[in-house]
Coordinates of C-alpha atoms and ligand atoms in Angstrom, one line a residue:
X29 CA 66.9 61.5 -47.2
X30 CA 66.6 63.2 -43.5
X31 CA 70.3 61.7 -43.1
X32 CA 71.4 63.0 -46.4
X33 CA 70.0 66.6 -45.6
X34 CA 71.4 65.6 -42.0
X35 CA 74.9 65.5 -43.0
X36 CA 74.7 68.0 -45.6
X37 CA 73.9 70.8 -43.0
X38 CA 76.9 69.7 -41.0
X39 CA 79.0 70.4 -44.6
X40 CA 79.0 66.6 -45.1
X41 CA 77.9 66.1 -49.0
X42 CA 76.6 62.1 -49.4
X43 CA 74.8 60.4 -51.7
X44 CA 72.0 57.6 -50.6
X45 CA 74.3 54.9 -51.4
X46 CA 77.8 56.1 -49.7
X47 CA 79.4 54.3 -47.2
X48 CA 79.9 56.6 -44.1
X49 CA 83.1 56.2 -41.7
X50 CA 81.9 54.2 -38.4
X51 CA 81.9 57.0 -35.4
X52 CA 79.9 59.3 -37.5
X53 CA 77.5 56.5 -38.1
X54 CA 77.6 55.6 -34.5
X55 CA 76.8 59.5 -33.5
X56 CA 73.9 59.8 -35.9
X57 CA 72.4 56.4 -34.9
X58 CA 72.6 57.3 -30.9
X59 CA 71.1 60.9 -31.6
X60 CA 68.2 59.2 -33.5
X61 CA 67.8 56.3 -30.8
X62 CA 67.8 58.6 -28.2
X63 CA 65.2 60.7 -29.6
X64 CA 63.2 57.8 -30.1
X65 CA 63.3 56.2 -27.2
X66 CA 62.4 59.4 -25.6
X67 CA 59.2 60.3 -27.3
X68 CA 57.9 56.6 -26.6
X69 CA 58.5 56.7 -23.0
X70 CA 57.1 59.6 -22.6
X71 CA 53.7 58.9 -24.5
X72 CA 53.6 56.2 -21.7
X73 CA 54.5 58.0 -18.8
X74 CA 52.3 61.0 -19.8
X75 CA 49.2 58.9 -20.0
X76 CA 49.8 58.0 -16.6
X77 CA 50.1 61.1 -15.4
X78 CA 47.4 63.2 -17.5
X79 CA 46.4 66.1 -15.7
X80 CA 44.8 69.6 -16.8
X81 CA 46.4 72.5 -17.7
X82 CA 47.7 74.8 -15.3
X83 CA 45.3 78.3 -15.7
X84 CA 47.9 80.7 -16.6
X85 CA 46.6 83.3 -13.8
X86 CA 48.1 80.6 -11.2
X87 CA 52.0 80.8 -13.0
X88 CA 54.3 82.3 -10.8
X89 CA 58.1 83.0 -11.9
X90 CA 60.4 79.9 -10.6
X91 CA 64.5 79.3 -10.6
X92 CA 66.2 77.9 -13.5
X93 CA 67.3 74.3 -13.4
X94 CA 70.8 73.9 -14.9
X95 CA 72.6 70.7 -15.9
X96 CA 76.6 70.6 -16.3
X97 CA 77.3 67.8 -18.9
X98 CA 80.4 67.3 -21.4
X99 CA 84.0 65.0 -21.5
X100 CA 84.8 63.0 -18.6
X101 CA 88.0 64.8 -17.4
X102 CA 87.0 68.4 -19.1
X103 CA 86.1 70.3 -15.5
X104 CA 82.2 69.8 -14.4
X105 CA 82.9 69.0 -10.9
X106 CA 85.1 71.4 -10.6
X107 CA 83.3 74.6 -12.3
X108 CA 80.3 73.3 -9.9
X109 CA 82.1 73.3 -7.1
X110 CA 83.9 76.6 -7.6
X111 CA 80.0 78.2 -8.5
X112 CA 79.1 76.9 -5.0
X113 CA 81.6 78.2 -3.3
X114 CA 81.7 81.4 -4.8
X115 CA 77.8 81.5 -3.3
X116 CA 78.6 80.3 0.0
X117 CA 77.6 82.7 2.4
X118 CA 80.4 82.6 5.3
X119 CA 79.1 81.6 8.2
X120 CA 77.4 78.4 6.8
X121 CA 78.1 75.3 8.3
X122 CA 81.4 75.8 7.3
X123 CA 81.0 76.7 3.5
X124 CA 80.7 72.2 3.4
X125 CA 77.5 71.5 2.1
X126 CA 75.9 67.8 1.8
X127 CA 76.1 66.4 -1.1
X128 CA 72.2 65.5 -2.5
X129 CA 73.0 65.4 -6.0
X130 CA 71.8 69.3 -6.6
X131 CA 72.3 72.5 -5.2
X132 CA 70.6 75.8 -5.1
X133 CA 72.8 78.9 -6.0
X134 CA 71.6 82.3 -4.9
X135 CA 72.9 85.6 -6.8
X136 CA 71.5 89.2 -5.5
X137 CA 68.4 87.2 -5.0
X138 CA 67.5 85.3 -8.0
X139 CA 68.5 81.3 -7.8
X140 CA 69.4 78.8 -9.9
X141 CA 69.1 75.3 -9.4
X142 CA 72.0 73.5 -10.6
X143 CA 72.0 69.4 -11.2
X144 CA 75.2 67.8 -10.0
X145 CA 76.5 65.9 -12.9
X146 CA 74.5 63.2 -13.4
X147 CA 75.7 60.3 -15.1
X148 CA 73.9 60.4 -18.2
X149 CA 72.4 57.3 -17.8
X150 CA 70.3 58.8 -15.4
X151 CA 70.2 62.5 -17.3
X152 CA 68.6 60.3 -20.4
X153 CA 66.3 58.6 -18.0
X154 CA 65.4 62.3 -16.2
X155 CA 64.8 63.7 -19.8
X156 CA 62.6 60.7 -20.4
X157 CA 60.5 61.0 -17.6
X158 CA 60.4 64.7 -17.1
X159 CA 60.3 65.4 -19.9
X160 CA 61.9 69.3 -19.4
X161 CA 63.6 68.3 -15.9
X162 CA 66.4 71.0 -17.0
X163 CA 65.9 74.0 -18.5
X164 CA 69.4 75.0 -19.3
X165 CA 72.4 72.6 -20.4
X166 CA 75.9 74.0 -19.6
X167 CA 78.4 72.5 -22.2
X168 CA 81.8 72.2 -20.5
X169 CA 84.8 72.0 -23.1
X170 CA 88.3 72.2 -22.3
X171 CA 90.1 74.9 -24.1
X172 CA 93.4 72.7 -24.2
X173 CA 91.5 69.2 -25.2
X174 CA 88.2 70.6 -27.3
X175 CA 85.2 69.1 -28.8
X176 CA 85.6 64.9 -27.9
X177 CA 82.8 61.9 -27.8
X178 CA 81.0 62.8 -24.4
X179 CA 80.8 66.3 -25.9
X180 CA 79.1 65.4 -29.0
X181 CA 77.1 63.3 -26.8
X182 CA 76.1 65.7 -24.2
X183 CA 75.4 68.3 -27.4
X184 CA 72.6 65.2 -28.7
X185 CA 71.2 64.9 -26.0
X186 CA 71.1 68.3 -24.7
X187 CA 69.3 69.4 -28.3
X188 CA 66.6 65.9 -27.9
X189 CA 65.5 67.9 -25.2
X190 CA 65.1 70.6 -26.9
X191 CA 67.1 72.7 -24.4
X192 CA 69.3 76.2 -24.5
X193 CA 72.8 75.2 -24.4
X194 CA 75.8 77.4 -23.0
X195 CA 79.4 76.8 -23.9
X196 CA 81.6 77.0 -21.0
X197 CA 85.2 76.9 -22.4
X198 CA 87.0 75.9 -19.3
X199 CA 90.7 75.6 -18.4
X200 CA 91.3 78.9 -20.1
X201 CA 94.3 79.5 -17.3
X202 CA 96.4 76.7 -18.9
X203 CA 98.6 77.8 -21.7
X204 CA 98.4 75.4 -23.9
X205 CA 94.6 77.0 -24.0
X206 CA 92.8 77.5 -27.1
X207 CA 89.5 79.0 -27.0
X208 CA 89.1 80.1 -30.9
X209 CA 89.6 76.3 -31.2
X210 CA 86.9 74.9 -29.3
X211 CA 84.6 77.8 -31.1
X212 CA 85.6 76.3 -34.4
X213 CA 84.9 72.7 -33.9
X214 CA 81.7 73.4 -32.2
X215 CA 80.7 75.1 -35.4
X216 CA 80.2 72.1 -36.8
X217 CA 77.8 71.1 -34.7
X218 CA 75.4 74.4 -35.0
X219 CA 76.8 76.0 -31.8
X220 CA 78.1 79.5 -33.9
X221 CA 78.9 82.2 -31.0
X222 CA 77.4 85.5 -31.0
X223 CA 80.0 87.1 -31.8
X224 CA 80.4 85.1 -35.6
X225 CA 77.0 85.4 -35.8
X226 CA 75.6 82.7 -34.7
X227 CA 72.8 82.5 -31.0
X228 CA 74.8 80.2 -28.7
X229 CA 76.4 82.0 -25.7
X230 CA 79.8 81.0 -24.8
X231 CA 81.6 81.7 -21.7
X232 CA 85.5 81.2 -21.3
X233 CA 86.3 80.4 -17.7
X234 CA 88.6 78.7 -15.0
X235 CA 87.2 76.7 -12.7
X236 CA 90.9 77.1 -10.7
X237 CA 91.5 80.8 -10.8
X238 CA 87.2 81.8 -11.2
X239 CA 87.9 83.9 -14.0
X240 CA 84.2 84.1 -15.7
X241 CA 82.5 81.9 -13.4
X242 CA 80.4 85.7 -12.5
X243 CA 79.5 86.1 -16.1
X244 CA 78.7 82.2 -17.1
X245 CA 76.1 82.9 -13.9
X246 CA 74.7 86.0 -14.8
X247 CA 74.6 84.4 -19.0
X248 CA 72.5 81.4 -16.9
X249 CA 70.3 84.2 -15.9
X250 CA 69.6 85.9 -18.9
X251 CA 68.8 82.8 -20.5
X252 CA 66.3 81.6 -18.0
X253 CA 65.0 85.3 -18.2
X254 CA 64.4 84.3 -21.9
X255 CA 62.8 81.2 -20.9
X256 CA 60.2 83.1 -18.8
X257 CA 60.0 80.5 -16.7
X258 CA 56.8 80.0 -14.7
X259 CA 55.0 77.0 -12.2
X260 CA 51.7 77.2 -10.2
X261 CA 53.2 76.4 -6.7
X262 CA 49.8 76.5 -4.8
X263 CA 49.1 72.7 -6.1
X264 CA 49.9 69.3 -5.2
X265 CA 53.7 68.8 -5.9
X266 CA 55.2 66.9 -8.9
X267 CA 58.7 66.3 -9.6
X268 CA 61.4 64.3 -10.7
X269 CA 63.9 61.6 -8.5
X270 CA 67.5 62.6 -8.8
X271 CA 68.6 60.1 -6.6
X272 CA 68.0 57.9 -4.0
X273 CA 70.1 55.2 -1.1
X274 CA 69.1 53.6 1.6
X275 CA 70.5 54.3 4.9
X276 CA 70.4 51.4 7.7
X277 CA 69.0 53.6 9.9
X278 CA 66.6 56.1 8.5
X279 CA 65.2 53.7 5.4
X280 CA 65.0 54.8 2.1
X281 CA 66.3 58.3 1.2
X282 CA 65.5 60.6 -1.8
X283 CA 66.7 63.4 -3.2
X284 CA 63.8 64.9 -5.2
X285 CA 63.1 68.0 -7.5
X286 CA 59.9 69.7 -7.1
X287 CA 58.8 70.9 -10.8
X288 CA 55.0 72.1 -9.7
X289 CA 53.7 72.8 -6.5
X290 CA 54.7 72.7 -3.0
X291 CA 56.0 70.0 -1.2
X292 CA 55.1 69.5 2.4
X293 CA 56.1 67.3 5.2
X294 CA 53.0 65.5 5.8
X295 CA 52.5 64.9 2.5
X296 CA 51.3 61.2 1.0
X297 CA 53.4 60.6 -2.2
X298 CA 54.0 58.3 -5.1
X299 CA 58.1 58.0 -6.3
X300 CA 57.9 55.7 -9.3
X301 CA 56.9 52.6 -7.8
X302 CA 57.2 53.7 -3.9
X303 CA 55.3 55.5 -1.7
X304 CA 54.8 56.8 1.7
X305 CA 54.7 60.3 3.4
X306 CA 57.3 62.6 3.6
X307 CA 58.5 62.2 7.4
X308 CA 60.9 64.6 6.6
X309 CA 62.6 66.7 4.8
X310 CA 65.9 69.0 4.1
X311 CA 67.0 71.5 2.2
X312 CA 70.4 71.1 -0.1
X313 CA 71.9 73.1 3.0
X314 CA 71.2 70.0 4.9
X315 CA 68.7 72.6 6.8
X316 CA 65.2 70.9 7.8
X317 CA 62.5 72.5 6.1
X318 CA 58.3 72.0 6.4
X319 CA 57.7 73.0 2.5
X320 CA 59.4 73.8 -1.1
X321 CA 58.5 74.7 -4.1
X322 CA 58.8 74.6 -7.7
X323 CA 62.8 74.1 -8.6
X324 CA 63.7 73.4 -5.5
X325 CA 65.6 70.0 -4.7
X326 CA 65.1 68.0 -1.4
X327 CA 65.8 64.8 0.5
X328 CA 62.7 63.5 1.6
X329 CA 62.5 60.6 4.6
X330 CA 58.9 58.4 4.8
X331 CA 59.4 56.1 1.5
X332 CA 58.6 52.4 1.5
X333 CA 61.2 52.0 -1.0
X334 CA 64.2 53.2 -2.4
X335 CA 62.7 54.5 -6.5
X336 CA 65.1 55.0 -9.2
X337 CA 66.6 58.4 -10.3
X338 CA 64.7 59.8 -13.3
X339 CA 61.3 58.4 -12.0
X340 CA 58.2 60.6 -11.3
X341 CA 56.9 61.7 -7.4
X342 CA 53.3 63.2 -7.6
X343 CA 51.6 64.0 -4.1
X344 CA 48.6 62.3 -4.0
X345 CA 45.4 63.2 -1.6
X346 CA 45.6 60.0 0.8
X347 CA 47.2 56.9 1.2
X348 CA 45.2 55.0 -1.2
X349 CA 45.6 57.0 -4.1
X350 CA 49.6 57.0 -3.7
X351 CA 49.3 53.5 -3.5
X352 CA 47.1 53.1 -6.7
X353 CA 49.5 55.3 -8.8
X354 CA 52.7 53.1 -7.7
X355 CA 51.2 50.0 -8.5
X356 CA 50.1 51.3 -11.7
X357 CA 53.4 52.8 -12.4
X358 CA 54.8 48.9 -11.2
X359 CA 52.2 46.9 -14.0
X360 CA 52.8 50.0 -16.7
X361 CA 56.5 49.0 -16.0
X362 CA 56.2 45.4 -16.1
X363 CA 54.4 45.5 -19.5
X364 CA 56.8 47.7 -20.8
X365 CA 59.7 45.0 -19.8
X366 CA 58.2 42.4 -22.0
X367 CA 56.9 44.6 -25.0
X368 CA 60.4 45.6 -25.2
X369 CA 61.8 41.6 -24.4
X370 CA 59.4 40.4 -26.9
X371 CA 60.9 42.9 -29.5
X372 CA 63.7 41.6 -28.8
X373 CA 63.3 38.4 -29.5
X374 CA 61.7 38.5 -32.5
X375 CA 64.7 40.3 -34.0
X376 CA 66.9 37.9 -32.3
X377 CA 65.3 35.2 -33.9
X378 CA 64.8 37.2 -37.4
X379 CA 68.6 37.0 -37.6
X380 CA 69.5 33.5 -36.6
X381 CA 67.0 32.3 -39.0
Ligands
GDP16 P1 85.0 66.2 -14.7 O1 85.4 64.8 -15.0 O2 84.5 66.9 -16.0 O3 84.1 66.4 -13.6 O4 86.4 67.0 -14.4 P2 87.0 67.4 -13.0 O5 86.3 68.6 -12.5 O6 87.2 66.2 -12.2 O7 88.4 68.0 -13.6 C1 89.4 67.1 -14.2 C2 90.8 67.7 -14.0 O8 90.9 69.0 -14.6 C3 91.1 67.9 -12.5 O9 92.5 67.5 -12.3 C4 90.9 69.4 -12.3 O10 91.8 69.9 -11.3 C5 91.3 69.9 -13.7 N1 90.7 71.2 -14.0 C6 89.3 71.5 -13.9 N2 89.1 72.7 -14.2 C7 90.3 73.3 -14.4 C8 90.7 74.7 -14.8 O11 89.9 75.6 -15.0 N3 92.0 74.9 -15.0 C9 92.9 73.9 -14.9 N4 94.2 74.2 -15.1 N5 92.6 72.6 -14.5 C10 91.3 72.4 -14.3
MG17 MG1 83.2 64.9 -12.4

């Protein structure tokens, strides 16, 4: 019946029995799965990493983090690339900055903290583990393609996390550009712009000429406003890997988010199942910094191993204790593998029976 009512809000009238054609089936089943999937991991990873609530006298105000998602091919890279060099102050380095997987945008003094495109492998496994690791999901549609699979993916996955979404209609400089189009087809999927009524902010833009990349930042803005988003920064850090290499010469490398806290170098950590002390540490400027705070992203040195994007860092007080919480995270893993092998087999073997 929660399908039935499911489809029936998207205009869809079914009965229990009706057969259903196979790429809506295959939409509902992944929105489901991934929602699923989700709350499970994070009972687990939770449990692990139970700690009390922050008193609300220790909040302080912290950037927006912002995730561009939507069709391969439909602009992300692009419109993220012509946000960060609209910011670019010139003067610095060039206006080239390093690419660490997330970049920090500053605008008349308030920041946002923008996500480069992460596959959304690893944006599933973020939202897993973080829970909220982005508070804002920028929806990029091209006004000369519209609404196609990755979109109504990104839309899923984007409302599992139970996040604000903002259209971006890109490619609005082409001519074969049709922005009351993409509005229209996105209706069906409960994004109604303001202006038919409806809450969801849309944004027509070019990431070639820039038109409404100034108004898609300052709509970013007034969402997070909204948000009222707020972290204690005078605790022991906590964040989220976004990614993370090894280089021959310096060992493993990690780009990290802070969510809480401040991040020192110094610093014992856990990252999934590493640890080690942050040696060092840069800024998304490539600029060496000693500290950073909530919504900032770093590349931290020090690790004993290269974690996995979407896994949890906590600072810990010593040595030991980082040690302790990566070989818990390592056994909590390990007995996750074969609950979820076991399941798996006895499905397997329910159907060959
Ligand atoms: P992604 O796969 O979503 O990251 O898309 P890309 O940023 O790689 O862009 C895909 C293609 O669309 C590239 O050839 C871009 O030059 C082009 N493109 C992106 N944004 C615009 C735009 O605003 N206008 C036009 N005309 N082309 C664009
Ligand atoms: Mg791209």
């Amino acid at each position: 019946s929660a399908l039935v009512k499911k489809l029936f809000l998207q205009g869809k009238v079914v009965t229990i029995n009706q057969e259903i054609d196979f790429a809506l089936a295959e939409e509902i089943a992944m929105e489901y799965d991934v929602i699923c999937e989700l709350e499970e991991k994070i009972d687990v990873i939770e449990e692990l990493l139970k700690e009390e609530e922050e008193d609300a006298s220790t909040l302080k105000p912290r950037p927006p983090v912002v995730c561009v998602m939507g069709h391969v091919d439909h602009g992300k890279t692009s419109l993220l690339d012509a946000i960060r060099k609209e910011n670019v102050i010139s003067g610095e380095a060039g206006g080239i900055t390093q690419h660490i997987g997330a970049y920090v945008v500053d605008i008349k003094g308030e920041k946002i903290t923008f996500l480069d495109t992460p596959g959304h492998e690893a944006f599933t496994s973020m939202r897993m583990r973080g829970a909220m690791s982005t508070d804002i999901a920028i929806l990029v549609v091209a006004a000369d393609d519209g609404v196609m699979p990755q979109t109504v993916e990104a839309i899923n996955h984007a409302k599992a996390a139970k996040i604000p979404i903002i259209v971006a209609i890109n490619k609005i400089d082409k001519p074969s550009a049709n922005i009351e189009r993409v509005k229209q087809e996105l209706t069906e999927y409960e994004l109604i712009p303001e202006d038919w009524g409806g809450d969801t902010i849309f944004v027509p833009v070019s990431a070639h000429t820039k038109e409404g990349i100034g108004t898609l930042l300052e709509m970013i803005l007034l969402t997070a406003e909204v948000g009222e988003l707020k972290e204690n920064p005078d605790r022991k850090a906590r964040g989220l890997v976004i990614e993370a290499r090894l280089d021959k010469g310096k060992g493993p490398i990690a780009t990290l988010l802070v969510q809480k806290g401040t991040l020192k170098v110094g610093d014992h950590i856990a990252v999934g199942s590493s640890y080690g002390k942050v040696r060092a540490m840069t800024d998304d400027k490539a600029r060496k910094i000693r500290s950073a705070g909530p919504s900032t992203p770093v590349e931290i040195l020090g690790l004993d191993n290269v974690p996995n994007a979407g896994d949890i860092f906590v600072a810990t007080d010593n040595d030991k204790d980082a040690r302790r919480f990566a070989e818990t995270f390592i056994s909590e893993g390990r007995e996750r593998l074969i609950e979820q092998t076991k399941a798996k087999l006895s499905l397997e073997d329910l159907f060959t029976q």
